[in-house]
mmCIF file of C-alpha atoms and ligand atoms in Angstrom:
data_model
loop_
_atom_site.group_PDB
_atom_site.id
_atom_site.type_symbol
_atom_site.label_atom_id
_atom_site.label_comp_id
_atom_site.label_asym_id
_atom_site.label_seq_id
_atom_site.Cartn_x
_atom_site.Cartn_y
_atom_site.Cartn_z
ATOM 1 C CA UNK A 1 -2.785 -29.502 -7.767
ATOM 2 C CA UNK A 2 -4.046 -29.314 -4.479
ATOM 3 C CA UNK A 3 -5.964 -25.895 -3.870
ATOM 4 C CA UNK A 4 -6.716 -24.706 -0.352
ATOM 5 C CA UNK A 5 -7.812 -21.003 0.757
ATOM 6 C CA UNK A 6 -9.369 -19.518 -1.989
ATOM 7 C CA UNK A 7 -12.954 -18.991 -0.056
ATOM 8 C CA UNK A 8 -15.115 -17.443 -2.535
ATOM 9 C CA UNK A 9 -13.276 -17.360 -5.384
ATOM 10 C CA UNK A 10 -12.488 -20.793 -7.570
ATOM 11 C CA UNK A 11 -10.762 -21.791 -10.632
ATOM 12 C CA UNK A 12 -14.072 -22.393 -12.283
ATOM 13 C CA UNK A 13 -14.638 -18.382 -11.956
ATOM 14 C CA UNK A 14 -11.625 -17.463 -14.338
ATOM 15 C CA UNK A 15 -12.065 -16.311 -17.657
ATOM 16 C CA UNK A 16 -10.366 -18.004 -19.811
ATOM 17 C CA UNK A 17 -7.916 -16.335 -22.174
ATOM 18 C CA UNK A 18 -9.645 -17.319 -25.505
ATOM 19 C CA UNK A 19 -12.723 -16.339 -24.020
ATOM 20 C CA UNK A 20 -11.784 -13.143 -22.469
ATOM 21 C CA UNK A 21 -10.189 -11.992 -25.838
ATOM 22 C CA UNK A 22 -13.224 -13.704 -28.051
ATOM 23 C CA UNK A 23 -15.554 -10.663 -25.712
ATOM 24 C CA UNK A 24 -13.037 -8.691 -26.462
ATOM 25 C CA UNK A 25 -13.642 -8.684 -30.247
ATOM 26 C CA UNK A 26 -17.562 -8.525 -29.926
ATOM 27 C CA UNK A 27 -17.138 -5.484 -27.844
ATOM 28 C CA UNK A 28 -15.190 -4.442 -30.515
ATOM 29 C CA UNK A 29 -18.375 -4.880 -32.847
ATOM 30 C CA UNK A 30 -20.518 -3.713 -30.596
ATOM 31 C CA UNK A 31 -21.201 -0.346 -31.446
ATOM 32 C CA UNK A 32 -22.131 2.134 -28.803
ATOM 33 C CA UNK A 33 -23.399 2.941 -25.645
ATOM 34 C CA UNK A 34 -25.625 -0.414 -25.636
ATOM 35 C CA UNK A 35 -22.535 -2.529 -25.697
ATOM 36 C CA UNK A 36 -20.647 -0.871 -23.222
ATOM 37 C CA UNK A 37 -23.509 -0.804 -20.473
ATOM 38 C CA UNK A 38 -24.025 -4.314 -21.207
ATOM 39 C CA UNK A 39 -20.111 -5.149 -20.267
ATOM 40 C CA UNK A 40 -20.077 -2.217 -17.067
ATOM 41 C CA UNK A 41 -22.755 -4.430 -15.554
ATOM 42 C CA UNK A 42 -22.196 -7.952 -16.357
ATOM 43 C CA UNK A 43 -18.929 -6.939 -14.345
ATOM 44 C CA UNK A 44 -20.187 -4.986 -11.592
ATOM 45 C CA UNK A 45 -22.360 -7.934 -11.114
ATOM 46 C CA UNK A 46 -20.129 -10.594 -11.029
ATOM 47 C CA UNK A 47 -17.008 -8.579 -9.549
ATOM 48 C CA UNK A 48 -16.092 -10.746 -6.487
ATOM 49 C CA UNK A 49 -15.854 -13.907 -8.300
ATOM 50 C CA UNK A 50 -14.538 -12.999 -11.973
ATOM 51 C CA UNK A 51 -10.691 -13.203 -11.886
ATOM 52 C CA UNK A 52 -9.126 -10.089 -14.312
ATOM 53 C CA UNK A 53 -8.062 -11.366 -17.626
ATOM 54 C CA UNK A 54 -4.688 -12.209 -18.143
ATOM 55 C CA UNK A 55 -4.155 -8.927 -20.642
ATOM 56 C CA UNK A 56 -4.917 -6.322 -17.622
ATOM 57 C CA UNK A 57 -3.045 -8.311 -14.901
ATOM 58 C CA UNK A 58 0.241 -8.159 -17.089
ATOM 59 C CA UNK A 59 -0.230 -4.889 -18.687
ATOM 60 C CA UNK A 60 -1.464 -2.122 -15.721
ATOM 61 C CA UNK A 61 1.403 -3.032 -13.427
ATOM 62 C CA UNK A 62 3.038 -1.621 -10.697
ATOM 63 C CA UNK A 63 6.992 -2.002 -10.770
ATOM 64 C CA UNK A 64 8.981 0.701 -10.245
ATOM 65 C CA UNK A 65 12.641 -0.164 -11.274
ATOM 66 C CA UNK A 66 11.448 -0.235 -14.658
ATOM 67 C CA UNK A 67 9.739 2.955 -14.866
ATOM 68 C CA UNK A 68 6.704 4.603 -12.767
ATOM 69 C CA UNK A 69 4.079 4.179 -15.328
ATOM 70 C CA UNK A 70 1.433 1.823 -15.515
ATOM 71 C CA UNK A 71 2.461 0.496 -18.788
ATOM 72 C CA UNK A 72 6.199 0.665 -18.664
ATOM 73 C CA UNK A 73 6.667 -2.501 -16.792
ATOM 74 C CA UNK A 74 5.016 -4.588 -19.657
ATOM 75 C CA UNK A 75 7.579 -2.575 -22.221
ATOM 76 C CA UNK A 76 10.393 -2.511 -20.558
ATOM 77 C CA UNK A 77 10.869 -5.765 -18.543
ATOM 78 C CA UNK A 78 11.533 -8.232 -21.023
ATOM 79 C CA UNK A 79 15.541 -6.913 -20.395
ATOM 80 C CA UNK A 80 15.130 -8.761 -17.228
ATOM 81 C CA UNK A 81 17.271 -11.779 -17.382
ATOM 82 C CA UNK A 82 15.428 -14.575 -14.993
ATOM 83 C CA UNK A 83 17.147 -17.762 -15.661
ATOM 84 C CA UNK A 84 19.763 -18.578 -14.060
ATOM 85 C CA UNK A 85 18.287 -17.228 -11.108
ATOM 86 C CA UNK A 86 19.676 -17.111 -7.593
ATOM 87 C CA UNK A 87 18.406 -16.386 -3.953
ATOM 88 C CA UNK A 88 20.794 -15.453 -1.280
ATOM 89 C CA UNK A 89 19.130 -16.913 2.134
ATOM 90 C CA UNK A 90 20.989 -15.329 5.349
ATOM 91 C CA UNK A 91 20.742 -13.677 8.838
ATOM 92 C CA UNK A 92 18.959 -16.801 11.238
ATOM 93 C CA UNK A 93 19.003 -19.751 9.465
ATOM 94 C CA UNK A 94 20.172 -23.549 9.282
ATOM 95 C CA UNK A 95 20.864 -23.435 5.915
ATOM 96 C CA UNK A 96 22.177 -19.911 4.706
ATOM 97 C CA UNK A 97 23.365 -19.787 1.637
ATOM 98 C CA UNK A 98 22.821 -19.104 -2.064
ATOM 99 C CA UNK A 99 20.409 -21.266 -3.725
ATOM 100 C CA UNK A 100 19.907 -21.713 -7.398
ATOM 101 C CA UNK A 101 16.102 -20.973 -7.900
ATOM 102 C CA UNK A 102 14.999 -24.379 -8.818
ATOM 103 C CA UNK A 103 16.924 -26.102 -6.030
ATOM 104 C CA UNK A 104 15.037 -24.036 -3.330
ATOM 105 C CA UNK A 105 12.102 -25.092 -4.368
ATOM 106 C CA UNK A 106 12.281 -28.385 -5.934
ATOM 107 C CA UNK A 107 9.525 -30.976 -4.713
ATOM 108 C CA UNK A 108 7.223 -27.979 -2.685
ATOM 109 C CA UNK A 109 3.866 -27.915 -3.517
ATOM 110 C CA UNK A 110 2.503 -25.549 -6.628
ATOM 111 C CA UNK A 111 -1.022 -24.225 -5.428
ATOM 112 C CA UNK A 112 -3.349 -22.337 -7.344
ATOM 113 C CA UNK A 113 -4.431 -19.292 -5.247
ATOM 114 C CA UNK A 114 -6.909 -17.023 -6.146
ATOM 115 C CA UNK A 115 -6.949 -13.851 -4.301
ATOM 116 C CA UNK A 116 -7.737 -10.003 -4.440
ATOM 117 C CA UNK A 117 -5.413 -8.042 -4.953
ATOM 118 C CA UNK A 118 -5.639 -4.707 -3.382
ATOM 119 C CA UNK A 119 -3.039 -1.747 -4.007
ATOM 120 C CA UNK A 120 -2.522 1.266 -2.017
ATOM 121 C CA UNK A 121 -3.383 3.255 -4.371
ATOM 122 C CA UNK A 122 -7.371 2.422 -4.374
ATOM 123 C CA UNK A 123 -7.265 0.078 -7.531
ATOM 124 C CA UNK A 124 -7.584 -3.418 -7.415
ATOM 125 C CA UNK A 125 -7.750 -6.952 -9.470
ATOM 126 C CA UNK A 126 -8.590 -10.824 -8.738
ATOM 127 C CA UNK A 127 -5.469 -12.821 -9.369
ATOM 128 C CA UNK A 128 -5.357 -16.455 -10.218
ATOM 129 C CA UNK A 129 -1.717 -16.936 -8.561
ATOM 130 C CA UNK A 130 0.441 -20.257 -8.920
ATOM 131 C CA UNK A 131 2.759 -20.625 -5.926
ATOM 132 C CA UNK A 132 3.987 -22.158 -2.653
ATOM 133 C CA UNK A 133 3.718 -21.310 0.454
ATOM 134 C CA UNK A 134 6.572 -19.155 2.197
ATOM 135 C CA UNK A 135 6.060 -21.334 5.042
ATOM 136 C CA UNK A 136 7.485 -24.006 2.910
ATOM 137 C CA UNK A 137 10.121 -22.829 1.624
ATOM 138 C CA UNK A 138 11.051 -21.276 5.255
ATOM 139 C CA UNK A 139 10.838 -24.559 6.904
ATOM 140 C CA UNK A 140 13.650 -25.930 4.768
ATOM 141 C CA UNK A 141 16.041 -23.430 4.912
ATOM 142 C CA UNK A 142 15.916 -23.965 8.649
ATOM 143 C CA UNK A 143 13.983 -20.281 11.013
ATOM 144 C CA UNK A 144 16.194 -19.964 14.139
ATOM 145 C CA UNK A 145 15.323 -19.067 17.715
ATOM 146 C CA UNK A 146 15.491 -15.445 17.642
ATOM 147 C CA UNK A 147 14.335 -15.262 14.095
ATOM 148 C CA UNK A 148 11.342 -12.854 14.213
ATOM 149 C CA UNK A 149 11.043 -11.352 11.126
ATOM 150 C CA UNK A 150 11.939 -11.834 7.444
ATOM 151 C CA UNK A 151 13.359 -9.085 5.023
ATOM 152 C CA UNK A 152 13.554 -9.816 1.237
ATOM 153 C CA UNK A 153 15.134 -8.031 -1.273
ATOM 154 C CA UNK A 154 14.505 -7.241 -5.161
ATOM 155 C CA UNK A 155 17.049 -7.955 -7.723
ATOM 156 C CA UNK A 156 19.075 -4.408 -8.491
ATOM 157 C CA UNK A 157 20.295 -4.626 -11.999
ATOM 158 C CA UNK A 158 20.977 -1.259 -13.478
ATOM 159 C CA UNK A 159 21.465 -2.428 -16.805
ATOM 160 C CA UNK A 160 18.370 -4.646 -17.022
ATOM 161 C CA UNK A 161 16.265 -1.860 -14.695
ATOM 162 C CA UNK A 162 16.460 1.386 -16.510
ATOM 163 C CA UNK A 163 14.359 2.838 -13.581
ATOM 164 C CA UNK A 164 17.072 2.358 -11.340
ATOM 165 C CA UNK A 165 19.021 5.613 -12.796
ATOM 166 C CA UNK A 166 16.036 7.513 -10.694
ATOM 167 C CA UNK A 167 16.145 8.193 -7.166
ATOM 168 C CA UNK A 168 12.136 7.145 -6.292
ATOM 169 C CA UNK A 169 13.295 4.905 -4.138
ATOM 170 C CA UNK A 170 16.435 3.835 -2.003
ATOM 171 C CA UNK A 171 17.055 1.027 -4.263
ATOM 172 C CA UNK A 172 17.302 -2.220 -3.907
ATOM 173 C CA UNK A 173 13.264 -2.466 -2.970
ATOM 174 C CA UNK A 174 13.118 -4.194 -0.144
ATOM 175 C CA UNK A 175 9.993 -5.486 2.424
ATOM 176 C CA UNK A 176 9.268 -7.537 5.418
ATOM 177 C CA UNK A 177 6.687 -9.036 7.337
ATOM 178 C CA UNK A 178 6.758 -10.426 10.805
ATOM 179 C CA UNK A 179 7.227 -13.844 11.241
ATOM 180 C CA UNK A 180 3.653 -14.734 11.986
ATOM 181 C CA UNK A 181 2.785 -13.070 8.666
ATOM 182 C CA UNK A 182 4.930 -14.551 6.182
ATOM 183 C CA UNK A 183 4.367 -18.782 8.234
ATOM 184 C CA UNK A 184 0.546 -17.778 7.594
ATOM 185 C CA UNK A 185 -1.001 -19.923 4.954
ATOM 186 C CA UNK A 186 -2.262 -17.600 2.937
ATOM 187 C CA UNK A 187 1.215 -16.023 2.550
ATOM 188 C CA UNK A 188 2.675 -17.447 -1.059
ATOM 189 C CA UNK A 189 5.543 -17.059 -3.398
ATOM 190 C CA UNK A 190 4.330 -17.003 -6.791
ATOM 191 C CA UNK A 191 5.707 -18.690 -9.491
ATOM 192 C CA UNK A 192 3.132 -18.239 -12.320
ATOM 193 C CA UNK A 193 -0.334 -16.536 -13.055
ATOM 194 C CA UNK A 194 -3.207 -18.549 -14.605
ATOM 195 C CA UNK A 195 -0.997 -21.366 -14.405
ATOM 196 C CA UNK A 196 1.553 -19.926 -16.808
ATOM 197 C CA UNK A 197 5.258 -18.761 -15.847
ATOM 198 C CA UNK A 198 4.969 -15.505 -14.310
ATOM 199 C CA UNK A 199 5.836 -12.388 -16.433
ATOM 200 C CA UNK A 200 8.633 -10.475 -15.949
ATOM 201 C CA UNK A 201 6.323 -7.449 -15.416
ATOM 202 C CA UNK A 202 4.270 -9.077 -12.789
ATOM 203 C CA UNK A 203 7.858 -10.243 -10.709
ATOM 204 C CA UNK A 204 9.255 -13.176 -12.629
ATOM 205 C CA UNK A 205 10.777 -15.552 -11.574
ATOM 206 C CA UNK A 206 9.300 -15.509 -7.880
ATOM 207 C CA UNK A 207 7.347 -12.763 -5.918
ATOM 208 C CA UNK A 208 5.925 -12.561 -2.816
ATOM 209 C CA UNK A 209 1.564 -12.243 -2.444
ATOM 210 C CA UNK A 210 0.529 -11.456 0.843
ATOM 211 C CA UNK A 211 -3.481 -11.187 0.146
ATOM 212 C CA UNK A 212 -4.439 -9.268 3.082
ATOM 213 C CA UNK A 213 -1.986 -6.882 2.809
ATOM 214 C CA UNK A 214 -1.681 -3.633 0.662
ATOM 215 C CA UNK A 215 -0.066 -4.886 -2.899
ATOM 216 C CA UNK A 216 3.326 -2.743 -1.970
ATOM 217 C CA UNK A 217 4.255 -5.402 0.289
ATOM 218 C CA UNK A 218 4.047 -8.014 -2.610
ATOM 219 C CA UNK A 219 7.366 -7.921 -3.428
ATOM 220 C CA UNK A 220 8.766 -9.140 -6.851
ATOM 221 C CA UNK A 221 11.929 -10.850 -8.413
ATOM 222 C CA UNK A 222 13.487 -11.767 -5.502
ATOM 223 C CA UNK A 223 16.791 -12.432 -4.861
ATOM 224 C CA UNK A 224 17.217 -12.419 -0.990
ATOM 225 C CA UNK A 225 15.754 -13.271 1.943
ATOM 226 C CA UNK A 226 16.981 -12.449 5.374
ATOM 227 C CA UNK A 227 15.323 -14.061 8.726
ATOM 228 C CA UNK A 228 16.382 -10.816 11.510
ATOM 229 C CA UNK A 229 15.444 -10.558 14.706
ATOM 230 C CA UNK A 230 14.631 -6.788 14.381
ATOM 231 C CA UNK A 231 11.848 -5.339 11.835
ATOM 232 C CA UNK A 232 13.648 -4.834 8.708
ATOM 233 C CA UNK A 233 14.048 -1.783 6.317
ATOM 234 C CA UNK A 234 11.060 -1.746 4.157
ATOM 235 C CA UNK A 235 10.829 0.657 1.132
ATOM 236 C CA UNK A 236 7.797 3.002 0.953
ATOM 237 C CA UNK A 237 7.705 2.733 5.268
ATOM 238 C CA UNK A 238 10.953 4.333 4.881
ATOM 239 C CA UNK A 239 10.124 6.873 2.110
ATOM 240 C CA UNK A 240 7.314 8.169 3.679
ATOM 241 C CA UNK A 241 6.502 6.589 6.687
ATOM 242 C CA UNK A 242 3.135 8.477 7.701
ATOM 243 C CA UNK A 243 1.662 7.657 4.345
ATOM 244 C CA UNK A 244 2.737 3.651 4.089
ATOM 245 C CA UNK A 245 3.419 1.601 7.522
ATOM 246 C CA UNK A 246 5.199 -1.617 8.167
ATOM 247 C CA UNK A 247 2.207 -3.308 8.678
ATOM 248 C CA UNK A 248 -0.095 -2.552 5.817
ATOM 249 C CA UNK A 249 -3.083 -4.267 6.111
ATOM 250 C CA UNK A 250 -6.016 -3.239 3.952
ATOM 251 C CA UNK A 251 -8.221 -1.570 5.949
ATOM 252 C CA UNK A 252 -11.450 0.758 5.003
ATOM 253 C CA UNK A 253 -11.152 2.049 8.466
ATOM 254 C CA UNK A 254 -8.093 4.210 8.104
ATOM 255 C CA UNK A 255 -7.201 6.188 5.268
ATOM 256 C CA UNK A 256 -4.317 6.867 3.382
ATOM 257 C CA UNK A 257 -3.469 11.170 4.478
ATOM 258 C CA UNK A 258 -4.160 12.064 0.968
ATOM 259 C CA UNK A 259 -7.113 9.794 -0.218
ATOM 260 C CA UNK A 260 -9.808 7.159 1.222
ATOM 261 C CA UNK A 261 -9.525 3.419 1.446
ATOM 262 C CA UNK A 262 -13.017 2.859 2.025
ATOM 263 C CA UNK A 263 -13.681 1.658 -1.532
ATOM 264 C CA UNK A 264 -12.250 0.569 -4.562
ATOM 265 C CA UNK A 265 -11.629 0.443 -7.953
ATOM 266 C CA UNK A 266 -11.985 -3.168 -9.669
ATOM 267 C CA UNK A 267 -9.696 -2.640 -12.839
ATOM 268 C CA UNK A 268 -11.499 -3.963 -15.849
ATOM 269 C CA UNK A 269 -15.178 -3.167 -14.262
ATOM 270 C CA UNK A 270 -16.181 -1.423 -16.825
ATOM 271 C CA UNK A 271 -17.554 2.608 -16.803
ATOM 272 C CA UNK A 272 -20.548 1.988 -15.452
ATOM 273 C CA UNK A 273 -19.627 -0.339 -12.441
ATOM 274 C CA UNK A 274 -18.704 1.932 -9.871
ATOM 275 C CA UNK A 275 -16.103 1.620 -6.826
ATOM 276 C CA UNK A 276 -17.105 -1.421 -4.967
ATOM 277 C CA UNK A 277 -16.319 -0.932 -0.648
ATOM 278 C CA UNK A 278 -13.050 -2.089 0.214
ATOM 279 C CA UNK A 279 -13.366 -5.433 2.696
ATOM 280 C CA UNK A 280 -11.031 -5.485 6.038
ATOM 281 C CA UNK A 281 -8.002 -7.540 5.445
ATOM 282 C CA UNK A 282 -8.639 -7.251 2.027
ATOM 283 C CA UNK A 283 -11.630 -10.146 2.687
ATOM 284 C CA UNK A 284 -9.433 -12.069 4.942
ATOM 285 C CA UNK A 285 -9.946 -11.087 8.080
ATOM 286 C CA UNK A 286 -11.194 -14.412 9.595
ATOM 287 C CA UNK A 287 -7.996 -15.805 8.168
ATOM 288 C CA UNK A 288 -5.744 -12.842 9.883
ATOM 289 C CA UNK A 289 -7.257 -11.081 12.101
ATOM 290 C CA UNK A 290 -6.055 -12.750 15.081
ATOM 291 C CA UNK A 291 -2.372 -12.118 14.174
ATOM 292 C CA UNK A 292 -3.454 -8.818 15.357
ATOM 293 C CA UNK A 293 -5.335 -9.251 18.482
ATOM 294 C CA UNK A 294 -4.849 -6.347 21.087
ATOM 295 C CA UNK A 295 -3.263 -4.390 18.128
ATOM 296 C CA UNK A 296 -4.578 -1.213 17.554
ATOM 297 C CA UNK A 297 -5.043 -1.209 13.883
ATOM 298 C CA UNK A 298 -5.210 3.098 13.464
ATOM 299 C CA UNK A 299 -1.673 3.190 15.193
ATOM 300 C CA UNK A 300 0.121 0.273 13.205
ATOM 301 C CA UNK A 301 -1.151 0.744 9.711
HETATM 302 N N1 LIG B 1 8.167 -4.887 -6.208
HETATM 303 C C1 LIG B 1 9.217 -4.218 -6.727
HETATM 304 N N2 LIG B 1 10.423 -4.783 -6.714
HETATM 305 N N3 LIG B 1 9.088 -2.969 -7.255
HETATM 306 C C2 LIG B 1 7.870 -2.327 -7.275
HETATM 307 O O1 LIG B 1 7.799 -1.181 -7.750
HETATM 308 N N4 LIG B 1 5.488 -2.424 -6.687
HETATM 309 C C3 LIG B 1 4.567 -2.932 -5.663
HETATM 310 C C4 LIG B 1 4.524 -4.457 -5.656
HETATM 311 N N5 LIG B 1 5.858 -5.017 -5.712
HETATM 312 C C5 LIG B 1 6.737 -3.004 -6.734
HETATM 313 C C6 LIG B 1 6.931 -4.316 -6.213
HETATM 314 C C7 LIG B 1 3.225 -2.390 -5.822
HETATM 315 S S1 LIG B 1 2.993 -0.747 -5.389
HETATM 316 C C8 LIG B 1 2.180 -3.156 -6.240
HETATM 317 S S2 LIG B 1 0.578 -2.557 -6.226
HETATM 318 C C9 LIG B 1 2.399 -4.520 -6.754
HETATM 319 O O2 LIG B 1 3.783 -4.896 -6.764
HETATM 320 C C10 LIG B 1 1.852 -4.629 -8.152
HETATM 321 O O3 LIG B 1 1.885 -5.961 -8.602
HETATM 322 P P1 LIG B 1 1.384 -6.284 -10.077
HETATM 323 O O4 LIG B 1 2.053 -5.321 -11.001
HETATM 324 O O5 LIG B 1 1.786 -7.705 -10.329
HETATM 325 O O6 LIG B 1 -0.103 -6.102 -10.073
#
């Protein structure tokens, strides 16, 4: 697999799974307050380049359709029926239609990507992503003139979603990003984490990671995507649009109204870690930051 973009952070950085959960169990042993300082800063130490483990990227989830919770996704989303799976492409395309899964993608390149991951809500993780770029998968179905954004879509299933029956949301979740945005290179649709098939809790079959953008945007289990001219409808911009803009990139500079985004919390850091500062773009900005020339960042955040 060919890897591009992952800066500062490589494969060789990831704990593995047998390792993670060997620590685990001498922890375990570990009686104490001895043990536990020992862990808090062998992690605060080595925070920007240790990808989480695979138990607290699948388990501490955001997803809202099946439950609010940070542990409901991981119990209830094994209802979610991925395969057969289906992805309506419409609005200005070549090729609309609705494409079986597998056909969409079929011969585009499978990248490992490790990024941070940054949500809204001042927590975040390093994610060892498997996916292709949107770009990619854009470029086949054919971007008209005119095209300038592109709106996708979650699956609504109120069977298989139980948190559908409440009204947190004006379901079916739905985002967007400018066209710029989702061509960039760094923009990916991820198939698989730490090159397994991604979870249902974490957006199986195929989710959207946008690295430099607050993890809201990151979209998962979709089943449409829709190239518009206009800016689309985007979920949490539309339930409360002075607390979550369109836009969204992480930025220490401007806070959310009812906490700070100048740091963070690195889930799995350990008690005695401490927030770490939050980096603008998320630690992309020479990637990004001219998408946004002459923007002013305060007004569109
Ligand atoms: N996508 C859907 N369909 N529903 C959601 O509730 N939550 C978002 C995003 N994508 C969400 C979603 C939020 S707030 C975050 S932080 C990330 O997914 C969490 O991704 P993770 O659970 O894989 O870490």
């Amino acid at each position: 697999m060919a890897r591009r973009w992952t800066n500062d952070l490589s494969i060789a950085d990831a704990t593995p799974y047998a390792a993670y959960i060997n620590r685990r169990q001498i922890m375990a042993g570990a009686a104490g307050l001895i043990g536990a300082t020992a862990l808090g800063l062998g992690r605060a130490n080595a925070q920007e380049l240790v990808p989480n483990s695979w138990e607290e990227i699948t388990s501490y989830n955001n997803y809202y359709e099946f439950g609010t919770g940070k542990e409901d996704p991981a119990n209830n989303a094994g209802s979610l029926t991925t395969s057969p799976w289906t992805i309506e492409v419409d609005g200005l395309v070549d090729n609309p239609g609705i494409y079986d899964l597998a056909e969409l993608i079929d011969g585009l390149e499978v990248e490992e990507r490790i990024y941070r991951f940054r949500c809204v809500e001042a927590w975040s993780m390093v994610i060892p992503w498997n996916g292709i770029e949107l770009a990619d998968i854009l470029t086949r179905v054919g971007v008209q003139e005119g095209a300038n954004h592109v709106a996708f879509e979650t699956v609504m299933r109120p069977d298989e979603m139980p948190g559908l029956r409440y009204p947190v949301l004006d379901w079916p979740y739905r985002e967007g990003l400018r066209l710029d945005e989702a061509m960039h290179p760094l923009t990916i649709m991820a198939t698989g984490i730490y090159g397994r098939p991604i979870p249902n809790q974490n957006g199986a079959p195929i989710r959207l990671v946008v690295p430099w953008k607050y993890g809201f945007k990151s979209i998962k289990s979709i089943s449409r995507i829709t190239l518009t001219r206009d800016e689309p409808f985007a979920s949490w911009n539309r339930a409360n649009p002075r607390e979550y803009g369109f836009y969204s990139n992480v930025n220490p500079e401007v806070d959310h109204p009812r906490w700070s985004q100048a740091t963070e919390r690195r889930v799995g850091a350990g008690l005695f870690a401490g927030r770490q500062p939050t980096l603008m773009f998320n630690g992309y900005e020479a990637e990004v930051a001219s998408l946004y020339e002459g923007m002013d960042l305060a007004a569109y955040y």
